[in-house]
């Protein structure tokens, strides 16, 4: 921002000092150091301000600076929005009810095991699980699989939802480094694993109390985190590692090249204007040639002392206007 403001000041001041500006078109004199820095700042904030650039060199530098500010601010805003937004995987089914209500995605279970027995026992209950069971029975070849591995592979290779025990799925999902597996909603059948002992065995109570103590102390969770595969994948459909990439200077290198190229072009145009005007013998117009100029610029010249009106007095009290400096002339500056 400071570099652009200083460059605007230097190019405008060079054009003004060399007499290139046109009084009725250019406003290089207005671009002092303060106004130039302020112009660069409010352009970055995308707010209106004065003075507007009129010379070709100033307009080239300003146009490139506006494009630079637009791209940088828009990119930063988009990246900030991405940081504040939680990304989710696209899951068309979020519950058992959604699964039973749709027919575009196939689903199934293994053809043996406790989960198969659970669905068989839903006959006559008029529940959502009964609808799932009837849908699977209607297409057994496409619904049932012979093993859990076959069901997982079908999920990865086709449009298929596989219902399996939640602990096994968590272990399998952690082993998938590509994070391609996710649960469709919450588990619908909670069943734990136990240690079988003989009836009336003294170990039953001891094992139960020890398992409860390990669970309350967090030892079981610690053992699971130690021995289960470590992964940044989440099993609930969210991506823990799905965050926006931080912006680096390399991401803006192209727009910096554009800004530098536009600045150099503006300086070249200013130099060419100066050389052209000097070659053509153009000089800044004096007060006698400014009848067609800007009245506001003329009044500003009178206020700053750049122009003066000389009044000559003679013996006949006649008054004439003169633009010549004479040491013997009694003059009054207005």
Short mmCIF file of N, CA and C in Angstrom, two decimals, residues 126-286:
data_model
loop_
_atom_site.label_atom_id
_atom_site.label_comp_id
_atom_site.label_asym_id
_atom_site.label_seq_id
_atom_site.Cartn_x
_atom_site.Cartn_y
_atom_site.Cartn_z
N UNK A 126 -44.16 -54.97 12.79
CA UNK A 126 -44.59 -53.77 12.07
C UNK A 126 -43.67 -52.57 12.40
N UNK A 127 -42.39 -52.83 12.48
CA UNK A 127 -41.41 -51.80 12.80
C UNK A 127 -40.59 -51.50 11.56
N UNK A 128 -39.73 -50.50 11.68
CA UNK A 128 -38.87 -50.14 10.57
C UNK A 128 -37.88 -51.26 10.26
N UNK A 129 -37.52 -52.02 11.29
CA UNK A 129 -36.60 -53.14 11.06
C UNK A 129 -37.27 -54.26 10.27
N UNK A 130 -38.56 -54.42 10.43
CA UNK A 130 -39.28 -55.41 9.63
C UNK A 130 -39.30 -54.99 8.17
N UNK A 131 -39.45 -53.69 7.88
CA UNK A 131 -39.42 -53.24 6.49
C UNK A 131 -38.05 -53.46 5.87
N UNK A 132 -37.02 -53.22 6.67
CA UNK A 132 -35.67 -53.50 6.17
C UNK A 132 -35.49 -54.99 5.87
N UNK A 133 -36.03 -55.83 6.72
CA UNK A 133 -35.88 -57.28 6.53
C UNK A 133 -36.61 -57.76 5.28
N UNK A 134 -37.80 -57.24 5.05
CA UNK A 134 -38.54 -57.64 3.86
C UNK A 134 -37.85 -57.13 2.59
N UNK A 135 -37.28 -55.95 2.64
CA UNK A 135 -36.57 -55.44 1.47
C UNK A 135 -35.33 -56.26 1.17
N UNK A 136 -34.64 -56.71 2.20
CA UNK A 136 -33.46 -57.55 1.97
C UNK A 136 -33.85 -58.94 1.47
N UNK A 137 -34.94 -59.49 1.98
CA UNK A 137 -35.38 -60.81 1.51
C UNK A 137 -35.85 -60.77 0.06
N UNK A 138 -36.36 -59.62 -0.37
CA UNK A 138 -36.84 -59.52 -1.75
C UNK A 138 -35.68 -59.57 -2.75
N UNK A 139 -34.48 -59.18 -2.34
CA UNK A 139 -33.31 -59.20 -3.23
C UNK A 139 -32.14 -59.82 -2.47
N UNK A 140 -32.20 -61.10 -2.21
CA UNK A 140 -31.18 -61.73 -1.36
C UNK A 140 -29.79 -61.73 -1.98
N UNK A 141 -29.68 -61.90 -3.29
CA UNK A 141 -28.37 -61.97 -3.92
C UNK A 141 -27.64 -60.64 -3.83
N UNK A 142 -28.37 -59.55 -3.81
CA UNK A 142 -27.75 -58.23 -3.76
C UNK A 142 -27.67 -57.67 -2.35
N UNK A 143 -28.32 -58.31 -1.39
CA UNK A 143 -28.36 -57.78 -0.02
C UNK A 143 -27.44 -58.54 0.92
N UNK A 144 -27.45 -59.86 0.87
CA UNK A 144 -26.68 -60.66 1.82
C UNK A 144 -25.29 -60.96 1.28
N UNK A 145 -24.32 -60.96 2.20
CA UNK A 145 -22.94 -61.29 1.86
C UNK A 145 -22.50 -62.43 2.76
N UNK A 146 -21.45 -63.14 2.32
CA UNK A 146 -21.00 -64.31 3.06
C UNK A 146 -20.05 -63.98 4.20
N UNK A 147 -19.43 -62.82 4.19
CA UNK A 147 -18.49 -62.44 5.24
C UNK A 147 -18.50 -60.93 5.42
N UNK A 148 -17.93 -60.51 6.55
CA UNK A 148 -17.84 -59.08 6.83
C UNK A 148 -16.89 -58.40 5.85
N UNK A 149 -15.79 -59.05 5.52
CA UNK A 149 -14.84 -58.46 4.57
C UNK A 149 -15.48 -58.24 3.20
N UNK A 150 -16.33 -59.19 2.78
CA UNK A 150 -17.01 -59.02 1.51
C UNK A 150 -17.97 -57.83 1.56
N UNK A 151 -18.66 -57.65 2.69
CA UNK A 151 -19.56 -56.51 2.82
C UNK A 151 -18.82 -55.19 2.82
N UNK A 152 -17.66 -55.13 3.49
CA UNK A 152 -16.87 -53.90 3.49
C UNK A 152 -16.33 -53.58 2.09
N UNK A 153 -15.92 -54.61 1.39
CA UNK A 153 -15.40 -54.38 0.04
C UNK A 153 -16.50 -53.91 -0.89
N UNK A 154 -17.71 -54.43 -0.71
CA UNK A 154 -18.81 -53.98 -1.55
C UNK A 154 -19.17 -52.53 -1.26
N UNK A 155 -19.03 -52.09 -0.01
CA UNK A 155 -19.27 -50.69 0.33
C UNK A 155 -18.30 -49.78 -0.40
N UNK A 156 -17.04 -50.22 -0.49
CA UNK A 156 -16.00 -49.37 -1.11
C UNK A 156 -16.08 -49.36 -2.63
N UNK A 157 -16.68 -50.38 -3.21
CA UNK A 157 -16.66 -50.49 -4.68
C UNK A 157 -18.01 -50.27 -5.33
N UNK A 158 -19.09 -50.17 -4.58
CA UNK A 158 -20.41 -50.01 -5.20
C UNK A 158 -21.30 -49.15 -4.30
N UNK A 159 -22.50 -48.88 -4.79
CA UNK A 159 -23.48 -48.08 -4.06
C UNK A 159 -24.23 -49.00 -3.10
N UNK A 160 -23.62 -49.25 -1.95
CA UNK A 160 -24.10 -50.29 -1.04
C UNK A 160 -23.86 -49.85 0.40
N UNK A 161 -24.83 -50.10 1.27
CA UNK A 161 -24.73 -49.84 2.70
C UNK A 161 -24.71 -51.16 3.43
N UNK A 162 -23.70 -51.34 4.24
CA UNK A 162 -23.51 -52.60 4.95
C UNK A 162 -23.72 -52.37 6.44
N UNK A 163 -24.59 -53.21 7.05
CA UNK A 163 -24.87 -53.13 8.48
C UNK A 163 -24.04 -54.17 9.21
N UNK A 164 -23.23 -53.69 10.18
CA UNK A 164 -22.30 -54.55 10.89
C UNK A 164 -22.19 -54.05 12.31
N UNK A 165 -21.61 -54.86 13.18
CA UNK A 165 -21.43 -54.46 14.57
C UNK A 165 -20.55 -53.21 14.65
N UNK A 166 -20.96 -52.28 15.49
CA UNK A 166 -20.29 -50.98 15.56
C UNK A 166 -18.82 -51.07 16.00
N UNK A 167 -18.45 -51.86 17.00
CA UNK A 167 -17.02 -51.94 17.36
C UNK A 167 -16.14 -52.43 16.20
N UNK A 168 -16.63 -53.40 15.44
CA UNK A 168 -15.84 -53.87 14.31
C UNK A 168 -15.71 -52.78 13.24
N UNK A 169 -16.80 -52.05 13.03
CA UNK A 169 -16.74 -50.99 12.03
C UNK A 169 -15.76 -49.90 12.44
N UNK A 170 -15.73 -49.54 13.72
CA UNK A 170 -14.79 -48.53 14.17
C UNK A 170 -13.35 -48.96 13.93
N UNK A 171 -13.06 -50.21 14.21
CA UNK A 171 -11.71 -50.71 13.98
C UNK A 171 -11.37 -50.68 12.50
N UNK A 172 -12.31 -51.07 11.65
CA UNK A 172 -12.06 -51.10 10.22
C UNK A 172 -11.93 -49.68 9.65
N UNK A 173 -12.74 -48.75 10.16
CA UNK A 173 -12.68 -47.38 9.67
C UNK A 173 -11.36 -46.72 10.05
N UNK A 174 -10.83 -47.03 11.22
CA UNK A 174 -9.54 -46.48 11.62
C UNK A 174 -8.40 -47.03 10.77
N UNK A 175 -8.58 -48.22 10.23
CA UNK A 175 -7.55 -48.82 9.40
C UNK A 175 -7.55 -48.28 7.98
N UNK A 176 -8.61 -47.59 7.59
CA UNK A 176 -8.71 -47.04 6.24
C UNK A 176 -8.04 -45.67 6.21
N UNK A 177 -6.88 -45.60 5.61
CA UNK A 177 -6.12 -44.34 5.59
C UNK A 177 -6.75 -43.28 4.68
N UNK A 178 -7.62 -43.71 3.75
CA UNK A 178 -8.26 -42.77 2.83
C UNK A 178 -9.55 -42.19 3.37
N UNK A 179 -9.98 -42.63 4.55
CA UNK A 179 -11.20 -42.11 5.20
C UNK A 179 -12.41 -42.24 4.28
N UNK A 180 -12.61 -43.42 3.74
CA UNK A 180 -13.73 -43.64 2.82
C UNK A 180 -14.96 -44.22 3.51
N UNK A 181 -14.89 -44.55 4.79
CA UNK A 181 -15.99 -45.19 5.50
C UNK A 181 -16.57 -44.24 6.53
N UNK A 182 -17.88 -44.27 6.67
CA UNK A 182 -18.57 -43.42 7.65
C UNK A 182 -19.87 -44.10 8.03
N UNK A 183 -20.33 -43.81 9.24
CA UNK A 183 -21.59 -44.36 9.71
C UNK A 183 -22.75 -43.51 9.21
N UNK A 184 -23.85 -44.17 8.91
CA UNK A 184 -25.07 -43.47 8.47
C UNK A 184 -25.98 -43.33 9.68
N UNK A 185 -25.76 -42.28 10.46
CA UNK A 185 -26.57 -42.07 11.64
C UNK A 185 -25.98 -42.79 12.85
N UNK A 186 -26.79 -42.88 13.91
CA UNK A 186 -26.35 -43.51 15.15
C UNK A 186 -26.59 -45.02 15.10
N UNK A 187 -25.80 -45.78 15.86
CA UNK A 187 -26.05 -47.24 15.93
C UNK A 187 -27.46 -47.54 16.43
N UNK A 188 -28.09 -48.55 15.85
CA UNK A 188 -29.47 -48.88 16.22
C UNK A 188 -29.57 -50.13 17.08
N UNK A 189 -28.50 -50.86 17.24
CA UNK A 189 -28.54 -52.09 18.03
C UNK A 189 -27.30 -52.15 18.90
N UNK A 190 -27.47 -51.89 20.18
CA UNK A 190 -26.34 -51.86 21.11
C UNK A 190 -26.18 -53.23 21.76
N UNK A 191 -25.10 -53.88 21.44
CA UNK A 191 -24.78 -55.17 22.04
C UNK A 191 -23.29 -55.20 22.35
N UNK A 192 -22.98 -55.56 23.57
CA UNK A 192 -21.59 -55.61 23.98
C UNK A 192 -21.03 -57.03 23.94
N UNK A 193 -19.77 -57.13 24.24
CA UNK A 193 -19.08 -58.42 24.30
C UNK A 193 -18.83 -58.77 25.76
N UNK A 194 -18.88 -60.07 26.07
CA UNK A 194 -18.68 -60.54 27.45
C UNK A 194 -17.73 -61.72 27.51
N UNK A 195 -17.36 -62.06 28.74
CA UNK A 195 -16.49 -63.21 29.01
C UNK A 195 -17.35 -64.31 29.60
N UNK A 196 -17.37 -65.45 28.96
CA UNK A 196 -18.22 -66.56 29.40
C UNK A 196 -17.56 -67.33 30.54
N UNK A 197 -18.33 -67.60 31.56
CA UNK A 197 -17.88 -68.42 32.70
C UNK A 197 -18.94 -69.46 33.02
N UNK A 198 -18.59 -70.43 33.83
CA UNK A 198 -19.56 -71.44 34.24
C UNK A 198 -20.62 -70.84 35.15
N UNK A 199 -21.75 -71.48 35.20
CA UNK A 199 -22.82 -71.03 36.07
C UNK A 199 -22.40 -71.16 37.53
N UNK A 200 -22.67 -70.09 38.28
CA UNK A 200 -22.31 -70.02 39.70
C UNK A 200 -20.80 -70.05 39.93
N UNK A 201 -20.07 -69.58 38.95
CA UNK A 201 -18.61 -69.55 39.09
C UNK A 201 -18.22 -68.36 39.96
N UNK A 202 -17.23 -68.50 40.83
CA UNK A 202 -16.79 -67.36 41.66
C UNK A 202 -16.10 -66.27 40.84
N UNK A 203 -15.70 -66.59 39.60
CA UNK A 203 -15.03 -65.61 38.76
C UNK A 203 -16.00 -64.62 38.10
N UNK A 204 -17.28 -64.95 38.09
CA UNK A 204 -18.25 -64.09 37.39
C UNK A 204 -18.31 -62.70 38.02
N UNK A 205 -18.47 -62.67 39.34
CA UNK A 205 -18.57 -61.38 40.02
C UNK A 205 -17.24 -60.64 40.00
N UNK A 206 -16.14 -61.38 40.19
CA UNK A 206 -14.83 -60.73 40.20
C UNK A 206 -14.52 -60.09 38.84
N UNK A 207 -14.80 -60.82 37.77
CA UNK A 207 -14.54 -60.27 36.44
C UNK A 207 -15.44 -59.08 36.13
N UNK A 208 -16.71 -59.16 36.54
CA UNK A 208 -17.64 -58.06 36.29
C UNK A 208 -17.21 -56.79 37.02
N UNK A 209 -16.82 -56.94 38.29
CA UNK A 209 -16.38 -55.77 39.06
C UNK A 209 -15.08 -55.19 38.49
N UNK A 210 -14.18 -56.05 38.06
CA UNK A 210 -12.92 -55.56 37.52
C UNK A 210 -13.13 -54.85 36.18
N UNK A 211 -14.06 -55.36 35.37
CA UNK A 211 -14.36 -54.71 34.08
C UNK A 211 -14.98 -53.33 34.33
N UNK A 212 -15.88 -53.23 35.31
CA UNK A 212 -16.49 -51.94 35.63
C UNK A 212 -15.44 -50.96 36.15
N UNK A 213 -14.48 -51.46 36.96
CA UNK A 213 -13.44 -50.58 37.48
C UNK A 213 -12.53 -50.08 36.35
N UNK A 214 -12.21 -50.97 35.41
CA UNK A 214 -11.39 -50.55 34.28
C UNK A 214 -12.11 -49.54 33.39
N UNK A 215 -13.41 -49.70 33.25
CA UNK A 215 -14.16 -48.76 32.43
C UNK A 215 -14.25 -47.40 33.11
N UNK A 216 -14.53 -47.39 34.42
CA UNK A 216 -14.66 -46.12 35.13
C UNK A 216 -13.33 -45.38 35.20
N UNK A 217 -12.24 -46.09 35.29
CA UNK A 217 -10.93 -45.44 35.37
C UNK A 217 -10.39 -45.01 34.00
N UNK A 218 -11.07 -45.42 32.94
CA UNK A 218 -10.62 -45.07 31.60
C UNK A 218 -9.54 -45.97 31.05
N UNK A 219 -9.27 -47.07 31.74
CA UNK A 219 -8.22 -47.98 31.30
C UNK A 219 -8.58 -48.68 30.01
N UNK A 220 -9.85 -49.01 29.85
CA UNK A 220 -10.28 -49.70 28.62
C UNK A 220 -10.12 -48.78 27.41
N UNK A 221 -10.51 -47.51 27.57
CA UNK A 221 -10.33 -46.57 26.46
C UNK A 221 -8.86 -46.37 26.14
N UNK A 222 -8.02 -46.37 27.17
CA UNK A 222 -6.58 -46.23 26.94
C UNK A 222 -6.03 -47.43 26.19
N UNK A 223 -6.46 -48.64 26.56
CA UNK A 223 -6.01 -49.83 25.85
C UNK A 223 -6.49 -49.83 24.40
N UNK A 224 -7.72 -49.35 24.18
CA UNK A 224 -8.22 -49.31 22.81
C UNK A 224 -7.42 -48.32 21.96
N UNK A 225 -7.12 -47.16 22.52
CA UNK A 225 -6.34 -46.19 21.76
C UNK A 225 -4.91 -46.68 21.53
N UNK A 226 -4.42 -47.53 22.43
CA UNK A 226 -3.05 -48.03 22.28
C UNK A 226 -2.95 -49.10 21.21
N UNK A 227 -3.92 -50.00 21.16
CA UNK A 227 -3.81 -51.17 20.28
C UNK A 227 -4.61 -51.02 18.99
N UNK A 228 -5.58 -50.15 18.97
CA UNK A 228 -6.33 -49.96 17.74
C UNK A 228 -5.54 -49.05 16.80
N UNK A 229 -5.80 -49.13 15.51
CA UNK A 229 -5.05 -48.30 14.55
C UNK A 229 -5.31 -46.82 14.81
N UNK A 230 -4.23 -46.04 14.72
CA UNK A 230 -4.35 -44.58 14.87
C UNK A 230 -4.69 -43.94 13.53
N UNK A 231 -5.69 -43.09 13.53
CA UNK A 231 -6.11 -42.46 12.30
C UNK A 231 -6.78 -41.15 12.61
N UNK A 232 -6.67 -40.20 11.68
CA UNK A 232 -7.36 -38.91 11.82
C UNK A 232 -8.77 -38.96 11.26
N UNK A 233 -9.18 -40.12 10.77
CA UNK A 233 -10.52 -40.24 10.19
C UNK A 233 -11.57 -40.27 11.29
N UNK A 234 -12.70 -39.68 11.01
CA UNK A 234 -13.83 -39.70 11.92
C UNK A 234 -14.90 -40.63 11.37
N UNK A 235 -15.55 -41.37 12.25
CA UNK A 235 -16.55 -42.34 11.82
C UNK A 235 -17.97 -41.80 11.81
N UNK A 236 -18.16 -40.52 12.14
CA UNK A 236 -19.51 -39.96 12.18
C UNK A 236 -19.84 -39.12 10.96
N UNK A 237 -18.98 -39.16 9.93
CA UNK A 237 -19.25 -38.43 8.71
C UNK A 237 -18.56 -37.09 8.61
N UNK A 238 -17.85 -36.68 9.66
CA UNK A 238 -17.11 -35.43 9.62
C UNK A 238 -15.65 -35.71 9.36
N UNK A 239 -14.95 -34.71 8.88
CA UNK A 239 -13.52 -34.81 8.61
C UNK A 239 -12.76 -33.94 9.60
N UNK A 240 -12.03 -34.59 10.51
CA UNK A 240 -11.25 -33.83 11.48
C UNK A 240 -10.13 -33.05 10.82
N UNK A 241 -9.60 -33.60 9.75
CA UNK A 241 -8.49 -32.95 9.07
C UNK A 241 -8.95 -32.10 7.89
N UNK A 242 -10.29 -31.94 7.76
CA UNK A 242 -10.81 -31.18 6.63
C UNK A 242 -10.87 -29.70 6.99
N UNK A 243 -9.74 -29.06 6.94
CA UNK A 243 -9.67 -27.64 7.23
C UNK A 243 -9.04 -26.91 6.06
N UNK A 244 -9.31 -25.64 5.98
CA UNK A 244 -8.77 -24.85 4.88
C UNK A 244 -7.26 -24.71 5.01
N UNK A 245 -6.58 -24.76 3.89
CA UNK A 245 -5.13 -24.62 3.90
C UNK A 245 -4.76 -23.17 4.15
N UNK A 246 -3.75 -22.97 4.99
CA UNK A 246 -3.33 -21.61 5.28
C UNK A 246 -2.74 -20.96 4.03
N UNK A 247 -3.04 -19.68 3.87
CA UNK A 247 -2.54 -18.94 2.72
C UNK A 247 -1.08 -18.58 2.95
N UNK A 248 -0.29 -18.75 1.92
CA UNK A 248 1.13 -18.41 1.97
C UNK A 248 1.44 -17.36 0.91
N UNK A 249 2.63 -16.80 0.98
CA UNK A 249 3.03 -15.79 0.01
C UNK A 249 3.07 -16.37 -1.40
N UNK A 250 3.37 -17.66 -1.50
CA UNK A 250 3.43 -18.29 -2.84
C UNK A 250 2.06 -18.30 -3.51
N UNK A 251 0.97 -18.25 -2.73
CA UNK A 251 -0.36 -18.24 -3.33
C UNK A 251 -0.67 -16.90 -4.00
N UNK A 252 0.04 -15.84 -3.62
CA UNK A 252 -0.22 -14.52 -4.18
C UNK A 252 0.89 -14.04 -5.10
N UNK A 253 1.81 -14.94 -5.46
CA UNK A 253 2.95 -14.49 -6.25
C UNK A 253 2.52 -13.96 -7.61
N UNK A 254 1.48 -14.57 -8.18
CA UNK A 254 1.01 -14.12 -9.49
C UNK A 254 0.44 -12.71 -9.47
N UNK A 255 -0.38 -12.42 -8.45
CA UNK A 255 -0.98 -11.09 -8.38
C UNK A 255 0.06 -10.04 -8.03
N UNK A 256 1.12 -10.43 -7.29
CA UNK A 256 2.21 -9.49 -7.03
C UNK A 256 2.97 -9.17 -8.31
N UNK A 257 3.15 -10.18 -9.16
CA UNK A 257 3.78 -9.94 -10.46
C UNK A 257 2.93 -8.98 -11.30
N UNK A 258 1.61 -9.16 -11.24
CA UNK A 258 0.71 -8.27 -11.98
C UNK A 258 0.81 -6.84 -11.46
N UNK A 259 0.85 -6.69 -10.15
CA UNK A 259 0.96 -5.35 -9.56
C UNK A 259 2.28 -4.69 -9.95
N UNK A 260 3.36 -5.46 -9.89
CA UNK A 260 4.66 -4.90 -10.26
C UNK A 260 4.69 -4.52 -11.74
N UNK A 261 4.12 -5.38 -12.61
CA UNK A 261 4.09 -5.07 -14.03
C UNK A 261 3.27 -3.84 -14.34
N UNK A 262 2.11 -3.70 -13.68
CA UNK A 262 1.29 -2.52 -13.90
C UNK A 262 1.96 -1.24 -13.40
N UNK A 263 2.68 -1.34 -12.27
CA UNK A 263 3.39 -0.17 -11.75
C UNK A 263 4.49 0.27 -12.70
N UNK A 264 5.24 -0.72 -13.21
CA UNK A 264 6.30 -0.39 -14.17
C UNK A 264 5.72 0.23 -15.43
N UNK A 265 4.58 -0.31 -15.90
CA UNK A 265 3.94 0.25 -17.09
C UNK A 265 3.50 1.69 -16.86
N UNK A 266 2.95 1.97 -15.67
CA UNK A 266 2.55 3.34 -15.36
C UNK A 266 3.72 4.29 -15.35
N UNK A 267 4.86 3.85 -14.78
CA UNK A 267 6.06 4.69 -14.78
C UNK A 267 6.57 4.92 -16.19
N UNK A 268 6.54 3.88 -17.03
CA UNK A 268 7.00 4.02 -18.41
C UNK A 268 6.12 5.01 -19.17
N UNK A 269 4.81 4.94 -18.95
CA UNK A 269 3.89 5.87 -19.61
C UNK A 269 4.16 7.30 -19.17
N UNK A 270 4.43 7.50 -17.86
CA UNK A 270 4.74 8.84 -17.37
C UNK A 270 6.02 9.38 -18.00
N UNK A 271 7.06 8.53 -18.11
CA UNK A 271 8.31 8.96 -18.73
C UNK A 271 8.10 9.30 -20.20
N UNK A 272 7.34 8.48 -20.90
CA UNK A 272 7.08 8.75 -22.31
C UNK A 272 6.31 10.05 -22.49
N UNK A 273 5.37 10.34 -21.61
CA UNK A 273 4.64 11.61 -21.68
C UNK A 273 5.58 12.79 -21.49
N UNK A 274 6.49 12.67 -20.53
CA UNK A 274 7.43 13.76 -20.29
C UNK A 274 8.34 13.98 -21.50
N UNK A 275 8.88 12.88 -22.05
CA UNK A 275 9.76 13.00 -23.22
C UNK A 275 9.02 13.55 -24.44
N UNK A 276 7.79 13.13 -24.62
CA UNK A 276 7.01 13.59 -25.76
C UNK A 276 6.72 15.10 -25.65
N UNK A 277 6.35 15.53 -24.48
CA UNK A 277 6.04 16.95 -24.32
C UNK A 277 7.30 17.81 -24.46
N UNK A 278 8.43 17.34 -23.95
CA UNK A 278 9.66 18.09 -24.11
C UNK A 278 10.11 18.11 -25.57
N UNK A 279 9.89 17.00 -26.29
CA UNK A 279 10.26 16.94 -27.70
C UNK A 279 9.40 17.89 -28.53
N UNK A 280 8.14 18.00 -28.20
CA UNK A 280 7.25 18.90 -28.92
C UNK A 280 7.36 20.35 -28.46
N UNK A 281 8.16 20.61 -27.46
CA UNK A 281 8.34 21.97 -26.98
C UNK A 281 7.17 22.48 -26.19
N UNK A 282 6.40 21.58 -25.59
CA UNK A 282 5.22 21.99 -24.82
C UNK A 282 5.64 22.56 -23.46
N UNK A 283 5.06 23.70 -23.11
CA UNK A 283 5.31 24.30 -21.82
C UNK A 283 3.98 24.56 -21.12
N UNK A 284 4.09 24.66 -19.82
CA UNK A 284 2.89 24.93 -19.05
C UNK A 284 2.32 26.29 -19.40
N UNK A 285 1.07 26.40 -19.60
CA UNK A 285 0.43 27.64 -20.01
C UNK A 285 0.50 28.67 -18.91
N UNK A 286 0.72 29.92 -19.32
CA UNK A 286 0.73 31.01 -18.37
C UNK A 286 -0.66 31.53 -18.14
#
